[in-house]
Coordinates of N, CA and C in Angstrom, one line a residue:
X25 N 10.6 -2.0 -17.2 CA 9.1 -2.1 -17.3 C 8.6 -2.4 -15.9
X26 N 7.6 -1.9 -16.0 CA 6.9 -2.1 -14.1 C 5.4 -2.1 -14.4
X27 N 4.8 -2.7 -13.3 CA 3.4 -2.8 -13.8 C 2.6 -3.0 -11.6
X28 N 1.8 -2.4 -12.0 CA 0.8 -2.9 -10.8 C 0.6 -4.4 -10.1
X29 N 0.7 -4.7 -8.9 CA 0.5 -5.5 -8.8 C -0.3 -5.7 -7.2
X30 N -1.8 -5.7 -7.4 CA -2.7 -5.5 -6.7 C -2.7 -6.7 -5.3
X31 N -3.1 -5.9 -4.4 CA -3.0 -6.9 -3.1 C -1.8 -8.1 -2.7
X32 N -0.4 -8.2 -3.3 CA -0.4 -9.4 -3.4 C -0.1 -10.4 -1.7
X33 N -0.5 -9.6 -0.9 CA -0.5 -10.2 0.8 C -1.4 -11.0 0.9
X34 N -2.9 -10.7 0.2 CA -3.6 -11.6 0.1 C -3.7 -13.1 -0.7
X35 N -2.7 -13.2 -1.4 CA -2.2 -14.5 -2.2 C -1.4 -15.5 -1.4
X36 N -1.4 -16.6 -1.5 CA -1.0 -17.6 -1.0 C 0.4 -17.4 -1.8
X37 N 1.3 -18.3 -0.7 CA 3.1 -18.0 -1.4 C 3.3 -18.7 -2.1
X38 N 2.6 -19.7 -2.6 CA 2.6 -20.3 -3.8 C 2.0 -19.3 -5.1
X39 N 1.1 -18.5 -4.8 CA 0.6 -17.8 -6.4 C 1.2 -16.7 -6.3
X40 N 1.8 -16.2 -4.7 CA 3.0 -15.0 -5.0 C 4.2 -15.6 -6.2
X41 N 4.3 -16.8 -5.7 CA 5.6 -17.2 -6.8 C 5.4 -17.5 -7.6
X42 N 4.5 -18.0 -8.1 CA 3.9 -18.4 -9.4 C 4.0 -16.4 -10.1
X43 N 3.5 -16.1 -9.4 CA 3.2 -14.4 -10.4 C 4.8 -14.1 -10.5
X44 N 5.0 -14.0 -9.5 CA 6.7 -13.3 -9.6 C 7.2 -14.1 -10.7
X45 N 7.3 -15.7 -11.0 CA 7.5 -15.9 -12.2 C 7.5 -15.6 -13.1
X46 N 6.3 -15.2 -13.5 CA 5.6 -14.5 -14.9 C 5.8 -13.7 -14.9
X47 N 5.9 -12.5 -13.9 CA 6.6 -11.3 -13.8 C 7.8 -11.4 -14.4
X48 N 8.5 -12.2 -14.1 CA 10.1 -12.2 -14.4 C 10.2 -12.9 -16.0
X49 N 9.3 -13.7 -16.2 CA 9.5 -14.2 -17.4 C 9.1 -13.1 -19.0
X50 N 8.6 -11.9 -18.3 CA 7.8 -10.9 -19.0 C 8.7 -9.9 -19.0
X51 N 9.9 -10.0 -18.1 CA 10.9 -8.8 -18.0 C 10.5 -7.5 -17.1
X52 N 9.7 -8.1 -16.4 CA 9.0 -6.7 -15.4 C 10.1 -6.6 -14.5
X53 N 10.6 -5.7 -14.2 CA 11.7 -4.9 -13.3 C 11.5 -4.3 -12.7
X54 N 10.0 -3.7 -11.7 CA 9.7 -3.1 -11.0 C 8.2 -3.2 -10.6
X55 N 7.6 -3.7 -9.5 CA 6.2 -3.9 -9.4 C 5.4 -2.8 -8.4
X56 N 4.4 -2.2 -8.3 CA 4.0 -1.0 -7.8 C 3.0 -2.0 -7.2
X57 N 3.1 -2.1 -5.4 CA 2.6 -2.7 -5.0 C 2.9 -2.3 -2.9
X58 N 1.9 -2.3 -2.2 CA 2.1 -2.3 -1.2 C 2.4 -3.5 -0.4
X59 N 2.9 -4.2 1.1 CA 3.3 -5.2 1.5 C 2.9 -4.9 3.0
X60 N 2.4 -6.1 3.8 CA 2.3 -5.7 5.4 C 3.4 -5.9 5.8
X61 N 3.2 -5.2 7.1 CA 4.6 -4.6 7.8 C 5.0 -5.7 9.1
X62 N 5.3 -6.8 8.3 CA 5.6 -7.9 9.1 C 6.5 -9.1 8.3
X63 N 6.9 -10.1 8.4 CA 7.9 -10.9 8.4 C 7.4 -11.5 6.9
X64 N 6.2 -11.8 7.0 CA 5.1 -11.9 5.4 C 5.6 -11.0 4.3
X65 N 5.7 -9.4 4.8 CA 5.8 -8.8 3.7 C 7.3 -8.5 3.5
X66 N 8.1 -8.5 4.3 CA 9.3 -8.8 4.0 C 9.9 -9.9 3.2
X67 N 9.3 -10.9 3.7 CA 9.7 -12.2 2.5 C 9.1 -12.1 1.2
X68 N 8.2 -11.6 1.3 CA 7.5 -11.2 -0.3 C 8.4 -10.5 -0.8
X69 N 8.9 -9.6 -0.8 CA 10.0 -8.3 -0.8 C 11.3 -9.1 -1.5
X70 N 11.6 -10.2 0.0 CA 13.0 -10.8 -0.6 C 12.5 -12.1 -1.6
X71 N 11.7 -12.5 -1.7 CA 11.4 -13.3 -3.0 C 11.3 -12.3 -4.2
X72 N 10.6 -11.0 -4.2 CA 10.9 -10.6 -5.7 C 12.2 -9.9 -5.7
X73 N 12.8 -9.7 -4.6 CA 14.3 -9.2 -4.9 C 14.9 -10.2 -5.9
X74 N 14.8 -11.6 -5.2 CA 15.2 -12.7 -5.4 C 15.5 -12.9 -7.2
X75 N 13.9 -12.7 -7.5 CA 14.0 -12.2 -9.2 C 14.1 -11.0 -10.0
X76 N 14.6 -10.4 -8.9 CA 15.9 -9.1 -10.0 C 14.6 -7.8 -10.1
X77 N 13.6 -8.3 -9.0 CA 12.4 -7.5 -9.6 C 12.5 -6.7 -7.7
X78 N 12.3 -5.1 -8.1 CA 12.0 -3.9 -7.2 C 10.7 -4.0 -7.2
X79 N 10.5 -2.7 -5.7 CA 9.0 -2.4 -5.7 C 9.2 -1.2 -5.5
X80 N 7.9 -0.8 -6.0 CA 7.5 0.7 -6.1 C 6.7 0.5 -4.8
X81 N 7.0 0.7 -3.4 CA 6.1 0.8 -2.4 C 5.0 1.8 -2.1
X82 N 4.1 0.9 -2.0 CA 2.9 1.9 -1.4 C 2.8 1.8 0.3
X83 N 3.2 3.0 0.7 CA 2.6 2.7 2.5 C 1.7 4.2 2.5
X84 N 0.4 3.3 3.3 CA -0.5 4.0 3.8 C -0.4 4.6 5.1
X85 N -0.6 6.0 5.2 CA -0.5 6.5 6.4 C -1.4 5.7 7.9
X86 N -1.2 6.1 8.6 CA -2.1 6.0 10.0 C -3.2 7.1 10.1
X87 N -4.9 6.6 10.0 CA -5.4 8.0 10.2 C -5.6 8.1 11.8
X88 N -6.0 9.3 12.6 CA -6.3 9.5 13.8 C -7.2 8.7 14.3
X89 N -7.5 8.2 15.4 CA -8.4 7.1 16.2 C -9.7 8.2 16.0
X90 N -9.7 9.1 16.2 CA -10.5 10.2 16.5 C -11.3 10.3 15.0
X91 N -10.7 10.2 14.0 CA -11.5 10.2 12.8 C -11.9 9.2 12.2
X92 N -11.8 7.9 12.4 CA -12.4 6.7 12.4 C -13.8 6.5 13.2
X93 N -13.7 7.1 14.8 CA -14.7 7.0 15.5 C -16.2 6.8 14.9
X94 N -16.4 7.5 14.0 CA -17.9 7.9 13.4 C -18.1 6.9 12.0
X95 N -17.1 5.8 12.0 CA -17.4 4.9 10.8 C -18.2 3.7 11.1
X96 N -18.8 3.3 10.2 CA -19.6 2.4 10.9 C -18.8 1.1 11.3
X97 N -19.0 -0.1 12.0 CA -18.1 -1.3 12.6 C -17.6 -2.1 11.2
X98 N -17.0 -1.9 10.4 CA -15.8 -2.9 9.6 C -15.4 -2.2 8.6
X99 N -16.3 -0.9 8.1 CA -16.4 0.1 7.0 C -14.9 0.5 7.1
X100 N -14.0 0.5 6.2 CA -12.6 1.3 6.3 C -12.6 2.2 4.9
X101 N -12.5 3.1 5.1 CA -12.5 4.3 4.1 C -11.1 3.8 2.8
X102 N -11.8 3.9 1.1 CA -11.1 3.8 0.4 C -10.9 4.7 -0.2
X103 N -10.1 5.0 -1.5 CA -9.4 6.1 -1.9 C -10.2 6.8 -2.6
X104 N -12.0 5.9 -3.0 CA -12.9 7.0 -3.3 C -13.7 7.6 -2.6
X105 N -13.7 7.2 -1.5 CA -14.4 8.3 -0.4 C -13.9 7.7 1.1
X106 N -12.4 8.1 1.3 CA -11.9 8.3 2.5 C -11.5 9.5 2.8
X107 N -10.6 9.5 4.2 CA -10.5 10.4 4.4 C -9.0 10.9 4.0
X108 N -9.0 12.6 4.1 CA -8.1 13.2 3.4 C -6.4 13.2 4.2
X109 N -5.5 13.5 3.6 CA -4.1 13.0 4.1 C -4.4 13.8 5.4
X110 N -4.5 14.8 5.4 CA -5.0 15.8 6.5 C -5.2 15.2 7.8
X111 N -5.9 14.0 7.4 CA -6.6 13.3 9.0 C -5.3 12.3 9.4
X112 N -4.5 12.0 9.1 CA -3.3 10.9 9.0 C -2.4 11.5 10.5
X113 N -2.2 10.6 11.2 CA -1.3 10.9 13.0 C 0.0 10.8 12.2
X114 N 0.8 12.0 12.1 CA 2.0 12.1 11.7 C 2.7 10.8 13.1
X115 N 2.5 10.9 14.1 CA 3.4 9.8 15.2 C 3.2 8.5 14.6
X116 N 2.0 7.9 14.6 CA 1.9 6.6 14.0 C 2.5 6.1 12.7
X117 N 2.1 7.0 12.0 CA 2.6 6.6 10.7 C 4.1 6.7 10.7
X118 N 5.1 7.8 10.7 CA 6.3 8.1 11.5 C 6.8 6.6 11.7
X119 N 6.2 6.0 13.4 CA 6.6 5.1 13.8 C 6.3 3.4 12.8
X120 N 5.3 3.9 12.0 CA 5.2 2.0 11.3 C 5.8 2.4 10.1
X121 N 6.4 3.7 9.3 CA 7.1 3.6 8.1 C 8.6 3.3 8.8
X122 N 9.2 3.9 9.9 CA 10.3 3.6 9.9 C 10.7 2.2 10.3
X123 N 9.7 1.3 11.5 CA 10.2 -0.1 11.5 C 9.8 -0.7 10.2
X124 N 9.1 -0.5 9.1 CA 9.0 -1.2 7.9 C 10.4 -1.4 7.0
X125 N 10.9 0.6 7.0 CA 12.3 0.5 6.3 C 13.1 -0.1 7.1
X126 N 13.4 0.1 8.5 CA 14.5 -1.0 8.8 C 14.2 -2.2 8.7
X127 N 13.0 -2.8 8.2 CA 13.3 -4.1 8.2 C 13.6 -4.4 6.5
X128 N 13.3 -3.4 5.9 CA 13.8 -3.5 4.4 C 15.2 -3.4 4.6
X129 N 15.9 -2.1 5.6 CA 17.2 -2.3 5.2 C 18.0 -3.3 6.0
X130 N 17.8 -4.0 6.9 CA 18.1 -5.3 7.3 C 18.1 -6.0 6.5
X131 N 17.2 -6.7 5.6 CA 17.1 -7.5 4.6 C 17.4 -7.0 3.0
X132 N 18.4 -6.0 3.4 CA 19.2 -5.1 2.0 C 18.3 -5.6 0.8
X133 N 17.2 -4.9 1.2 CA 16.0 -4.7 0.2 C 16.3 -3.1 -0.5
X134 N 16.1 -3.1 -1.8 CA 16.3 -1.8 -1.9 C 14.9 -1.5 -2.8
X135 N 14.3 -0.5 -2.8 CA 13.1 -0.1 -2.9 C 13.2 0.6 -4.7
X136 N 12.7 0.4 -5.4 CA 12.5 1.7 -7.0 C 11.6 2.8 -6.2
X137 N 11.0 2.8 -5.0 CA 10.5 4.1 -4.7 C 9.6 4.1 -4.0
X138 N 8.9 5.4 -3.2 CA 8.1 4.8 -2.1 C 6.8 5.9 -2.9
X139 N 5.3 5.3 -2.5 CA 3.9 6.7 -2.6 C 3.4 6.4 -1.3
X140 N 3.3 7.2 -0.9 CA 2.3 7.6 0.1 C 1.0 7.5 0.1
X141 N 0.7 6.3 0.1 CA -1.3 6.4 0.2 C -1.3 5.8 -1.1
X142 N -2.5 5.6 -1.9 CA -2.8 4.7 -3.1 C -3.7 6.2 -4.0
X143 N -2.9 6.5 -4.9 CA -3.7 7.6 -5.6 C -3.9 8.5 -4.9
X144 N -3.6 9.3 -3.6 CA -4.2 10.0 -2.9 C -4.8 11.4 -3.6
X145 N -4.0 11.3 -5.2 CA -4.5 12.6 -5.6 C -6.2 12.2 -6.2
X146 N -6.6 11.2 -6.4 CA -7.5 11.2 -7.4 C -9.1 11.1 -6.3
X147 N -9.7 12.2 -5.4 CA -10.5 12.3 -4.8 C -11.6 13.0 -5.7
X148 N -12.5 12.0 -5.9 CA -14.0 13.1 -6.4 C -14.7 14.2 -5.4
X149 N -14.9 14.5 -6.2 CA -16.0 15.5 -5.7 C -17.1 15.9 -4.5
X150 N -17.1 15.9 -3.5 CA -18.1 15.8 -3.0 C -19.9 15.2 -3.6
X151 N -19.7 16.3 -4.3 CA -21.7 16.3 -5.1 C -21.3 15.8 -6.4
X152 N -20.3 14.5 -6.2 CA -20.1 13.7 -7.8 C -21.4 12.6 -7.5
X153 N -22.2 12.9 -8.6 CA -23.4 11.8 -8.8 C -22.4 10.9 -8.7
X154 N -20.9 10.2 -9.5 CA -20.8 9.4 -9.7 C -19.8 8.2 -8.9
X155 N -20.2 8.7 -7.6 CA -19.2 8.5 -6.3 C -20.4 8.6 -5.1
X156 N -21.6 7.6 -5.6 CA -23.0 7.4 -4.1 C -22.0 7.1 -2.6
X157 N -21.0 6.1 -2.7 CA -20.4 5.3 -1.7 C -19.2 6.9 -1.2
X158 N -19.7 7.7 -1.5 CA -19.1 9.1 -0.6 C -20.0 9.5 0.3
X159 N -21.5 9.5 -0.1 CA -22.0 9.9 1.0 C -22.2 9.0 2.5
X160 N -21.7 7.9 2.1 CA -21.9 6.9 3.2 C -21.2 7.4 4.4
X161 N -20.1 8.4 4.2 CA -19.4 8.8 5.6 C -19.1 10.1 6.0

């Protein structure tokens, strides 16, 4: 069984473990969740290894410096109105997915699987009344 498990970088390592708990106590064996690409997200990684529980990784690509330019100052584009895989620097991303895996496979992390981007398929519409925070960019 696997279930979503939103942001958890932003949790203090006390309510990481507290959840992973409950995770474990619930029989969850796989969590669908992204991790930053640093010493933080690696230990998060080897604590739910720890409890017998995988992740379904989410890594976000790198978009172009060049297509950021025209956002406004803190605005970061989300999966209802950002931008398309299209704009993503194959070099950057390239270079932060593979030091991410080796530091998984240093820390014989083994992954239930990797997505590229968070939903990337589920983009509205341009002229969707129901998506205003698209025309912002």
């Amino acid at each position: 069984m696997g279930v979503n498990v939103v942001n958890p970088m932003r949790a203090s390592i006390a309510d990481q473990n507290a959840a992973l708990a409950q995770l474990k106590a619930a029989h969850v064996s796989v969590i669908r969740c992204g991790i930053s690409n640093d010493e933080r997200g690696i230990d998060f990684a080897k604590r739910a290894r720890a409890t017998g529980i995988r992740l379904q990784l989410i890594v976000g690509p790198h978009i172009r410096p060049t297509h950021l330019a025209g956002l406004p100052a803190g605005r970061v584009p989300s999966h209802v109105g950002g931008h398309p895989l299209s704009f993503a620097d194959p070099a950057l991303s390239k270079s932060d997915f593979q030091r991410l895996f080796d530091s998984l496979d240093t820390n014989d992390i083994e992954l239930a699987g990797v997505e590229l981007g968070n939903e990337i398929n589920w983009r509205p519409s341009i002229r969707s009344s129901r998506c205003p925070a698209r025309e912002r960019f």
